[in-house]
Tab-separated table of C-alpha atoms and ligand atoms in Angstrom:
chain	number	residue	atom	x	y	z
A	13	UNK	CA	-42.134	7.349	-7.301
A	14	UNK	CA	-42.782	8.520	-10.833
A	15	UNK	CA	-45.374	11.247	-10.936
A	16	UNK	CA	-46.767	12.707	-14.101
A	17	UNK	CA	-47.104	16.494	-13.723
A	18	UNK	CA	-50.148	18.139	-15.232
A	19	UNK	CA	-51.910	21.472	-15.148
A	20	UNK	CA	-55.678	21.205	-15.099
A	21	UNK	CA	-58.200	23.408	-16.872
A	22	UNK	CA	-60.971	23.441	-14.329
A	23	UNK	CA	-63.031	26.335	-15.693
A	24	UNK	CA	-66.694	25.381	-15.575
A	25	UNK	CA	-65.889	21.831	-14.439
A	26	UNK	CA	-67.327	20.329	-11.296
A	27	UNK	CA	-64.894	19.792	-8.429
A	28	UNK	CA	-66.054	18.028	-5.284
A	29	UNK	CA	-64.593	19.139	-1.980
A	30	UNK	CA	-65.344	16.873	0.956
A	31	UNK	CA	-64.948	18.711	4.250
A	32	UNK	CA	-65.587	22.280	5.309
A	33	UNK	CA	-62.804	23.064	7.742
A	34	UNK	CA	-59.500	24.879	7.662
A	35	UNK	CA	-57.939	22.740	4.918
A	36	UNK	CA	-60.921	23.131	2.602
A	37	UNK	CA	-60.849	26.869	3.264
A	38	UNK	CA	-57.207	27.065	2.317
A	39	UNK	CA	-57.726	25.089	-0.892
A	40	UNK	CA	-60.759	27.065	-2.019
A	41	UNK	CA	-59.269	30.281	-3.454
A	42	UNK	CA	-57.103	28.473	-6.021
A	43	UNK	CA	-60.004	26.261	-7.129
A	44	UNK	CA	-62.290	29.254	-7.525
A	45	UNK	CA	-59.579	31.260	-9.266
A	46	UNK	CA	-59.274	28.413	-11.769
A	47	UNK	CA	-62.992	28.827	-12.443
A	48	UNK	CA	-63.997	25.438	-11.048
A	49	UNK	CA	-67.638	24.769	-10.209
A	50	UNK	CA	-67.105	23.724	-6.598
A	51	UNK	CA	-69.508	21.598	-4.574
A	52	UNK	CA	-68.689	21.262	-0.897
A	53	UNK	CA	-70.103	18.368	1.091
A	54	UNK	CA	-69.800	18.827	4.835
A	55	UNK	CA	-72.071	19.032	7.891
A	56	UNK	CA	-70.325	22.264	8.931
A	57	UNK	CA	-68.458	25.099	7.210
A	58	UNK	CA	-65.955	27.687	8.368
A	59	UNK	CA	-67.179	31.302	8.274
A	60	UNK	CA	-64.965	31.955	5.224
A	61	UNK	CA	-66.631	29.106	3.301
A	62	UNK	CA	-70.061	30.318	4.426
A	63	UNK	CA	-69.187	33.666	2.895
A	64	UNK	CA	-68.426	32.004	-0.462
A	65	UNK	CA	-71.786	30.195	-0.313
A	66	UNK	CA	-73.583	33.446	0.499
A	67	UNK	CA	-71.834	35.106	-2.445
A	68	UNK	CA	-72.969	32.293	-4.736
A	69	UNK	CA	-69.412	31.242	-5.523
A	70	UNK	CA	-69.838	27.611	-4.463
A	71	UNK	CA	-72.629	25.224	-3.577
A	72	UNK	CA	-72.909	23.405	-0.271
A	73	UNK	CA	-74.496	20.092	0.692
A	74	UNK	CA	-75.016	20.308	4.452
A	75	UNK	CA	-74.515	16.640	5.282
A	76	UNK	CA	-72.032	13.797	5.332
A	77	UNK	CA	-70.520	12.431	2.139
A	78	UNK	CA	-72.264	9.728	0.119
A	79	UNK	CA	-70.464	7.914	-2.740
A	80	UNK	CA	-72.814	9.296	-5.404
A	81	UNK	CA	-71.468	12.806	-4.601
A	82	UNK	CA	-68.517	11.922	-6.824
A	83	UNK	CA	-70.760	11.399	-9.854
A	84	UNK	CA	-70.010	14.003	-12.481
A	85	UNK	CA	-66.934	15.435	-10.751
A	86	UNK	CA	-63.664	15.870	-12.613
A	87	UNK	CA	-61.633	16.053	-9.443
A	88	UNK	CA	-62.142	15.328	-5.778
A	89	UNK	CA	-60.414	17.060	-2.899
A	90	UNK	CA	-60.692	15.340	0.450
A	91	UNK	CA	-60.232	17.702	3.353
A	92	UNK	CA	-61.429	15.737	6.374
A	93	UNK	CA	-59.440	14.503	9.370
A	94	UNK	CA	-61.217	11.195	9.855
A	95	UNK	CA	-59.231	8.545	7.908
A	96	UNK	CA	-62.209	6.193	7.608
A	97	UNK	CA	-64.392	8.914	6.110
A	98	UNK	CA	-61.557	9.975	3.789
A	99	UNK	CA	-60.969	6.403	2.658
A	100	UNK	CA	-64.642	6.102	1.797
A	101	UNK	CA	-64.287	9.065	-0.582
A	102	UNK	CA	-61.129	7.569	-2.093
A	103	UNK	CA	-62.945	4.315	-2.835
A	104	UNK	CA	-65.867	6.127	-4.461
A	105	UNK	CA	-63.479	8.234	-6.575
A	106	UNK	CA	-61.393	5.233	-7.612
A	107	UNK	CA	-64.501	3.319	-8.716
A	108	UNK	CA	-65.532	6.272	-10.862
A	109	UNK	CA	-62.001	6.900	-12.168
A	110	UNK	CA	-61.865	10.402	-10.763
A	111	UNK	CA	-58.571	11.720	-9.427
A	112	UNK	CA	-58.622	12.276	-5.698
A	113	UNK	CA	-56.413	14.558	-3.614
A	114	UNK	CA	-56.164	13.634	0.066
A	115	UNK	CA	-55.158	16.214	2.651
A	116	UNK	CA	-54.944	13.569	5.378
A	117	UNK	CA	-52.931	10.850	3.641
A	118	UNK	CA	-50.875	11.565	0.552
A	119	UNK	CA	-49.985	7.925	-0.010
A	120	UNK	CA	-53.651	7.073	-0.349
A	121	UNK	CA	-54.235	9.881	-2.853
A	122	UNK	CA	-54.245	9.520	-6.643
A	123	UNK	CA	-53.228	13.150	-7.188
A	124	UNK	CA	-51.053	15.586	-5.264
A	125	UNK	CA	-51.276	19.316	-5.156
A	126	UNK	CA	-47.851	20.853	-5.735
A	127	UNK	CA	-46.227	23.727	-3.892
A	128	UNK	CA	-47.094	26.737	-6.035
A	129	UNK	CA	-45.886	30.251	-6.684
A	130	UNK	CA	-47.625	32.551	-9.131
A	131	UNK	CA	-46.042	35.476	-10.905
A	132	UNK	CA	-48.304	37.260	-13.330
A	133	UNK	CA	-48.893	34.772	-16.132
A	134	UNK	CA	-46.354	32.219	-14.900
A	135	UNK	CA	-47.288	29.534	-12.400
A	136	UNK	CA	-44.463	27.439	-10.969
A	137	UNK	CA	-45.580	24.160	-9.402
A	138	UNK	CA	-43.070	22.042	-7.482
A	139	UNK	CA	-43.870	18.395	-6.833
A	140	UNK	CA	-41.835	15.984	-4.752
A	141	UNK	CA	-41.580	12.288	-4.144
A	142	UNK	CA	-42.456	12.447	-0.502
A	143	UNK	CA	-40.434	15.332	0.894
A	144	UNK	CA	-42.999	18.123	1.023
A	145	UNK	CA	-40.737	20.415	3.004
A	146	UNK	CA	-38.090	20.265	0.320
A	147	UNK	CA	-40.633	21.053	-2.389
A	148	UNK	CA	-41.773	24.078	-0.412
A	149	UNK	CA	-38.215	25.247	0.110
A	150	UNK	CA	-37.509	24.958	-3.629
A	151	UNK	CA	-40.737	26.815	-4.356
A	152	UNK	CA	-39.719	29.591	-1.950
A	153	UNK	CA	-36.324	29.900	-3.611
A	154	UNK	CA	-37.875	30.139	-7.055
A	155	UNK	CA	-40.372	32.693	-5.772
A	156	UNK	CA	-37.577	34.799	-4.306
A	157	UNK	CA	-35.545	34.571	-7.508
A	158	UNK	CA	-38.539	35.621	-9.610
A	159	UNK	CA	-39.163	38.497	-7.221
A	160	UNK	CA	-35.600	39.751	-7.429
A	161	UNK	CA	-34.819	39.184	-11.102
A	162	UNK	CA	-35.376	42.078	-13.444
A	163	UNK	CA	-38.400	40.783	-15.270
A	164	UNK	CA	-37.174	41.105	-18.817
A	165	UNK	CA	-38.955	38.090	-20.183
A	166	UNK	CA	-42.387	39.568	-19.807
A	167	UNK	CA	-44.442	40.901	-22.609
A	168	UNK	CA	-43.145	44.445	-22.618
A	169	UNK	CA	-45.564	47.034	-21.274
A	170	UNK	CA	-44.673	49.453	-24.067
A	171	UNK	CA	-46.233	52.839	-24.277
A	172	UNK	CA	-47.998	52.636	-20.941
A	173	UNK	CA	-47.841	54.515	-17.679
A	174	UNK	CA	-48.240	53.071	-14.189
A	175	UNK	CA	-48.969	55.495	-11.398
A	176	UNK	CA	-47.519	53.694	-8.397
A	177	UNK	CA	-47.742	54.604	-4.722
A	178	UNK	CA	-44.405	53.986	-3.057
A	179	UNK	CA	-45.711	54.018	0.526
A	180	UNK	CA	-44.676	56.322	3.357
A	181	UNK	CA	-40.910	55.815	3.299
A	182	UNK	CA	-39.906	52.332	4.401
A	183	UNK	CA	-38.982	50.648	1.080
A	184	UNK	CA	-40.732	47.473	2.270
A	185	UNK	CA	-44.056	49.304	2.379
A	186	UNK	CA	-44.529	49.481	-1.391
A	187	UNK	CA	-47.119	46.973	-2.643
A	188	UNK	CA	-46.047	43.712	-4.313
A	189	UNK	CA	-47.660	44.871	-7.532
A	190	UNK	CA	-45.940	48.247	-7.360
A	191	UNK	CA	-42.576	46.629	-6.881
A	192	UNK	CA	-43.078	44.216	-9.755
A	193	UNK	CA	-44.014	47.010	-12.106
A	194	UNK	CA	-41.072	49.096	-10.927
A	195	UNK	CA	-38.757	46.235	-11.834
A	196	UNK	CA	-40.130	46.370	-15.383
A	197	UNK	CA	-39.895	50.120	-15.906
A	198	UNK	CA	-37.893	51.695	-18.724
A	199	UNK	CA	-38.396	55.171	-17.264
A	200	UNK	CA	-39.069	56.051	-13.624
A	201	UNK	CA	-40.322	59.504	-12.712
A	202	UNK	CA	-39.930	59.797	-8.934
A	203	UNK	CA	-41.067	62.323	-6.353
A	204	UNK	CA	-39.029	63.710	-3.507
A	205	UNK	CA	-40.683	61.539	-0.851
A	206	UNK	CA	-40.099	58.253	-2.646
A	207	UNK	CA	-37.844	55.857	-0.678
A	208	UNK	CA	-34.347	56.100	-2.142
A	209	UNK	CA	-33.689	52.398	-1.669
A	210	UNK	CA	-36.367	51.573	-4.231
A	211	UNK	CA	-34.516	53.649	-6.831
A	212	UNK	CA	-31.239	52.055	-5.841
A	213	UNK	CA	-32.583	48.716	-7.087
A	214	UNK	CA	-33.290	49.918	-10.627
A	215	UNK	CA	-31.340	48.457	-13.523
A	216	UNK	CA	-28.574	50.766	-14.740
A	217	UNK	CA	-30.275	51.268	-18.107
A	218	UNK	CA	-33.438	52.668	-16.549
A	219	UNK	CA	-33.879	56.387	-17.093
A	220	UNK	CA	-34.544	58.046	-13.753
A	221	UNK	CA	-36.274	61.425	-13.862
A	222	UNK	CA	-36.171	63.210	-10.521
A	223	UNK	CA	-39.404	65.201	-10.479
A	224	UNK	CA	-38.200	67.175	-7.459
A	225	UNK	CA	-35.390	68.648	-9.526
A	226	UNK	CA	-37.621	70.076	-12.227
A	227	UNK	CA	-37.233	73.851	-11.848
A	228	UNK	CA	-39.915	76.587	-12.041
A	229	UNK	CA	-42.917	76.923	-9.744
A	230	UNK	CA	-45.115	74.031	-8.704
A	231	UNK	CA	-47.735	74.373	-11.439
A	232	UNK	CA	-45.249	74.659	-14.299
A	233	UNK	CA	-43.346	71.746	-12.804
A	234	UNK	CA	-46.523	69.638	-12.842
A	235	UNK	CA	-47.077	70.446	-16.517
A	236	UNK	CA	-43.507	69.497	-17.211
A	237	UNK	CA	-43.919	66.178	-15.374
A	238	UNK	CA	-47.080	65.452	-17.350
A	239	UNK	CA	-45.243	66.290	-20.547
A	240	UNK	CA	-42.282	63.999	-19.733
A	241	UNK	CA	-44.539	61.080	-18.791
A	242	UNK	CA	-46.640	61.364	-21.935
A	243	UNK	CA	-43.650	61.903	-24.208
A	244	UNK	CA	-41.697	58.890	-22.934
A	245	UNK	CA	-44.756	56.630	-23.096
A	246	UNK	CA	-45.488	57.766	-26.653
A	247	UNK	CA	-41.910	56.947	-27.582
A	248	UNK	CA	-42.646	53.363	-26.527
A	249	UNK	CA	-41.311	53.254	-22.960
A	250	UNK	CA	-43.025	51.723	-19.966
A	251	UNK	CA	-43.121	54.643	-17.552
A	252	UNK	CA	-43.540	54.185	-13.817
A	253	UNK	CA	-44.606	57.371	-12.106
A	254	UNK	CA	-43.601	56.714	-8.512
A	255	UNK	CA	-45.251	58.872	-5.881
A	256	UNK	CA	-44.952	59.007	-2.106
A	257	UNK	CA	-47.682	57.302	-0.089
A	258	UNK	CA	-50.815	56.859	-2.190
A	259	UNK	CA	-50.896	58.580	-5.596
A	260	UNK	CA	-54.340	60.087	-5.046
A	261	UNK	CA	-53.852	61.471	-1.530
A	262	UNK	CA	-52.571	65.015	-2.129
A	263	UNK	CA	-50.348	63.551	-4.801
A	264	UNK	CA	-51.771	65.227	-7.908
A	265	UNK	CA	-52.116	61.738	-9.349
A	266	UNK	CA	-55.489	62.624	-10.806
A	267	UNK	CA	-53.964	65.363	-12.948
A	268	UNK	CA	-51.455	62.926	-14.373
A	269	UNK	CA	-54.196	60.414	-15.172
A	270	UNK	CA	-56.073	63.155	-17.024
A	271	UNK	CA	-52.934	64.180	-18.923
A	272	UNK	CA	-52.342	60.579	-20.021
A	273	UNK	CA	-55.984	60.085	-20.980
A	274	UNK	CA	-55.963	63.245	-23.062
A	275	UNK	CA	-52.866	62.027	-24.865
A	276	UNK	CA	-54.376	58.579	-25.424
A	277	UNK	CA	-51.749	56.899	-23.237
A	278	UNK	CA	-53.050	53.913	-21.232
A	279	UNK	CA	-52.534	54.410	-17.524
A	280	UNK	CA	-52.773	52.012	-14.616
A	281	UNK	CA	-53.053	53.066	-10.965
A	282	UNK	CA	-51.422	51.084	-8.177
A	283	UNK	CA	-52.560	52.417	-4.799
A	284	UNK	CA	-50.032	52.898	-2.044
A	285	UNK	CA	-49.870	52.845	1.742
A	286	UNK	CA	-50.672	56.434	2.628
A	287	UNK	CA	-48.697	58.280	5.290
A	288	UNK	CA	-51.963	59.694	6.614
A	289	UNK	CA	-52.754	56.296	8.122
A	290	UNK	CA	-49.325	54.646	8.230
A	291	UNK	CA	-47.368	57.376	10.016
A	292	UNK	CA	-49.838	57.499	12.920
A	293	UNK	CA	-49.964	53.681	12.977
A	294	UNK	CA	-46.218	53.365	13.278
A	295	UNK	CA	-46.283	55.896	16.109
A	296	UNK	CA	-48.746	53.639	17.928
A	297	UNK	CA	-51.795	55.722	17.008
A	298	UNK	CA	-54.732	53.846	15.425
A	299	UNK	CA	-56.761	56.343	13.388
A	300	UNK	CA	-59.947	54.634	14.567
A	301	UNK	CA	-60.566	52.777	17.810
A	302	UNK	CA	-63.716	51.144	19.088
A	303	UNK	CA	-65.500	53.407	21.533
A	304	UNK	CA	-63.121	56.298	20.817
A	305	UNK	CA	-63.292	57.395	17.208
A	306	UNK	CA	-65.681	56.251	14.506
A	307	UNK	CA	-64.263	58.523	11.843
A	308	UNK	CA	-61.007	59.954	10.623
A	309	UNK	CA	-60.638	62.929	8.384
A	310	UNK	CA	-57.545	63.667	6.334
A	311	UNK	CA	-56.983	67.291	5.370
A	312	UNK	CA	-54.259	69.319	3.771
A	313	UNK	CA	-52.811	72.089	5.884
A	314	UNK	CA	-50.915	73.543	2.970
A	315	UNK	CA	-53.231	76.548	2.700
A	316	UNK	CA	-53.672	78.514	5.956
A	317	UNK	CA	-57.157	78.256	7.501
A	318	UNK	CA	-57.891	81.965	7.094
A	319	UNK	CA	-56.849	82.082	3.417
A	320	UNK	CA	-59.465	82.762	0.756
A	321	UNK	CA	-58.001	79.826	-1.165
A	322	UNK	CA	-58.848	77.334	1.604
A	323	UNK	CA	-61.368	74.643	0.635
A	324	UNK	CA	-61.409	73.188	4.163
A	325	UNK	CA	-64.306	73.863	6.528
A	326	UNK	CA	-62.277	74.185	9.744
A	327	UNK	CA	-65.376	75.051	11.760
A	328	UNK	CA	-66.949	71.735	10.789
A	329	UNK	CA	-63.719	69.881	11.589
A	330	UNK	CA	-63.562	71.512	15.021
A	331	UNK	CA	-67.031	70.132	15.800
A	332	UNK	CA	-66.074	66.526	14.944
A	333	UNK	CA	-65.286	64.127	17.782
A	334	UNK	CA	-63.184	61.816	15.672
A	335	UNK	CA	-59.621	61.821	14.448
A	336	UNK	CA	-58.188	64.621	12.363
A	337	UNK	CA	-55.037	63.960	10.344
A	338	UNK	CA	-53.347	67.002	8.821
A	339	UNK	CA	-50.811	66.572	6.028
A	340	UNK	CA	-48.466	69.340	4.915
A	341	UNK	CA	-49.555	71.197	8.038
A	342	UNK	CA	-46.361	71.864	9.947
A	343	UNK	CA	-45.776	75.404	8.764
A	344	UNK	CA	-49.344	76.449	9.427
A	345	UNK	CA	-49.722	74.422	12.614
A	346	UNK	CA	-49.989	77.448	14.946
A	347	UNK	CA	-52.839	78.877	12.896
A	348	UNK	CA	-54.530	75.486	12.375
A	349	UNK	CA	-54.478	74.580	16.073
A	350	UNK	CA	-55.646	78.045	17.112
A	351	UNK	CA	-58.506	77.925	14.597
A	352	UNK	CA	-59.674	74.491	15.777
A	353	UNK	CA	-59.686	75.707	19.387
A	354	UNK	CA	-61.440	78.957	18.447
A	355	UNK	CA	-64.128	76.913	16.668
A	356	UNK	CA	-64.753	74.745	19.709
A	357	UNK	CA	-62.399	71.796	19.867
A	358	UNK	CA	-60.963	71.453	23.362
A	359	UNK	CA	-57.338	72.571	23.738
A	360	UNK	CA	-56.860	69.504	25.950
A	361	UNK	CA	-57.561	67.148	23.025
A	362	UNK	CA	-54.542	64.844	22.634
A	363	UNK	CA	-52.423	65.702	19.590
A	364	UNK	CA	-49.274	64.256	18.078
A	365	UNK	CA	-46.817	65.007	15.316
A	366	UNK	CA	-45.115	62.167	13.455
A	367	UNK	CA	-42.072	63.145	11.436
A	368	UNK	CA	-40.734	60.854	8.715
A	369	UNK	CA	-42.967	57.995	9.790
A	370	UNK	CA	-41.779	54.454	8.919
A	371	UNK	CA	-38.182	55.569	8.289
A	372	UNK	CA	-35.117	55.317	10.520
A	373	UNK	CA	-35.504	59.026	11.184
A	374	UNK	CA	-39.044	58.713	12.565
A	375	UNK	CA	-39.785	61.080	15.464
A	376	UNK	CA	-42.983	61.283	17.457
A	377	UNK	CA	-44.098	64.188	19.560
A	378	UNK	CA	-47.116	63.850	21.830
A	379	UNK	CA	-48.886	66.897	23.167
A	380	UNK	CA	-52.312	68.527	23.251
A	381	UNK	CA	-54.094	70.625	20.662
A	382	UNK	CA	-53.447	73.736	22.746
A	383	UNK	CA	-49.712	73.151	22.979
A	384	UNK	CA	-48.731	71.068	19.963
A	385	UNK	CA	-47.641	73.927	17.718
A	386	UNK	CA	-45.228	75.370	20.280
A	387	UNK	CA	-43.954	71.942	21.282
A	388	UNK	CA	-43.280	70.951	17.648
A	389	UNK	CA	-41.371	74.181	16.987
A	390	UNK	CA	-39.371	73.758	20.173
A	391	UNK	CA	-38.523	70.134	19.360
A	392	UNK	CA	-37.397	71.172	15.877
A	393	UNK	CA	-39.853	68.858	14.103
A	394	UNK	CA	-39.349	69.079	10.330
A	395	UNK	CA	-41.393	68.032	7.302
A	396	UNK	CA	-42.517	65.593	6.128
A	397	UNK	CA	-44.750	65.176	9.129
A	398	UNK	CA	-48.387	64.419	9.872
A	399	UNK	CA	-50.325	65.992	12.704
A	400	UNK	CA	-52.915	63.827	14.442
A	401	UNK	CA	-55.598	65.337	16.635
A	402	UNK	CA	-58.035	63.270	18.691
A	403	UNK	CA	-58.453	60.908	21.610
A	404	UNK	CA	-56.922	58.049	19.600
A	405	UNK	CA	-53.524	59.679	20.198
A	406	UNK	CA	-53.655	58.553	23.818
A	407	UNK	CA	-55.425	55.254	23.337
A	408	UNK	CA	-52.396	52.946	23.207
A	409	UNK	CA	-50.360	54.929	25.746
A	410	UNK	CA	-51.207	52.372	28.369
A	411	UNK	CA	-49.000	49.393	27.773
A	412	UNK	CA	-46.531	50.874	25.308
A	413	UNK	CA	-46.015	54.353	26.718
A	414	UNK	CA	-42.869	54.875	28.827
A	415	UNK	CA	-44.690	57.017	31.403
A	416	UNK	CA	-46.889	54.271	32.798
A	417	UNK	CA	-44.280	52.333	34.762
A	418	UNK	CA	-45.519	53.470	38.175
B	9	SAH	N1	-49.469	60.979	-1.266
B	9	SAH	C1	-48.810	61.101	0.027
B	9	SAH	C2	-48.968	62.492	0.604
B	9	SAH	C3	-48.330	63.559	-0.237
B	9	SAH	S1	-48.433	65.143	0.501
B	9	SAH	C4	-49.376	60.019	0.966
B	9	SAH	O1	-50.381	59.398	0.653
B	9	SAH	O2	-48.739	59.786	1.996
B	9	SAH	C5	-46.946	65.197	1.404
B	9	SAH	C6	-47.238	65.165	2.876
B	9	SAH	O3	-47.445	63.833	3.309
B	9	SAH	C7	-46.107	65.620	3.767
B	9	SAH	O4	-46.076	67.045	3.869
B	9	SAH	C8	-46.465	65.000	5.068
B	9	SAH	O5	-47.505	65.686	5.706
B	9	SAH	C9	-47.005	63.681	4.615
B	9	SAH	N2	-45.988	62.608	4.649
B	9	SAH	C10	-45.489	61.935	3.605
B	9	SAH	N3	-44.632	60.986	4.016
B	9	SAH	C11	-44.595	61.060	5.357
B	9	SAH	C12	-43.926	60.328	6.373
B	9	SAH	N4	-43.105	59.343	6.087
B	9	SAH	N5	-44.146	60.677	7.664
B	9	SAH	C13	-44.979	61.677	7.973
B	9	SAH	N6	-45.643	62.388	7.052
B	9	SAH	C14	-45.467	62.090	5.769
């Protein structure tokens, strides 16, 4: 079969979708992303399609199809199971010379939707002459190749900075966008907690600045990092500033954004999977749970609770029922736990420490608020680790905990 491949400009053009079920739902995002003016004709809609209607993103005729629905459409998508009903749409479309895609019967269609993969500005569409599976397999191979290849053919992102969260440690937990930008970097400035495997993938010509190795105290080091980022970007490089977890969760990302802004360097932020949620999750601790915790609070334990420098209201935290997640809190854990108990939180509250969450070295210690500091010291728990306090610590014990066998 000889098909003629085309790419359609649907912006502002009417597209008729007949059917409101799973297939129509799956087709909708690409049509809307193309800017099509979508009319759906169907007696019923899935909740996802209802949500589009409520948001004013498509219009809905709550009834069965009539041939005049095709009038004025540039394209028709048939997404109904009933072959007789689908054929009726095909006939109406054919009479009006409108191309018609059929989810139920490709042979009866006048247009086919290809298997698609999108990478930034490039869309790859794979069509076939009947073997859909093969087209999808080819598409998947192209997608994988585009994902892996150093993306040199892009418009260069010269003179810009991307602040990218690398996730908690497992190299697979960086975002797709973060990884794509990393593959395009000329300079990478990486923190200590960034997964090493991500840096291993960089092209040999990429300049890697290890921010952990910058000497001096923390504040001078931060100024030096800001200076390096700005200087390299000004010299025309695309700089990826890679930071553990999420850049804005105790990551000093905000200071780097300010430094770039002051220097007139454009900066883009790519959020990351933060260890404050991910490390508990991977230890089987949901930070919220219905009927258990309706809040979670993330605090830094870097400054001891009794220090004049502390900005944390530990008394208020002790009065919360919900989940408390403490980052950078291992060293001060004895004082933090004691303060929470002194301010009223029960020493029997379940507590856990998760060391190096999401990595091969992950360790989990379960205890109570009263005993967690001693238990962590005894077990030799090391940073990086998060401390979780609250009833959620025990919530998934049933079922996955080893102690429940009897
Ligand atoms: N921006 C990071 C946090 C930086 S502060 C984020 O969003 O995750 C550094 C602290 O994060 C560590 O002291 C530790 O408390 C925590 N942390 C980072 N990675 C961790 C991991 N894999 N497991 C447990 N805690 C981690």
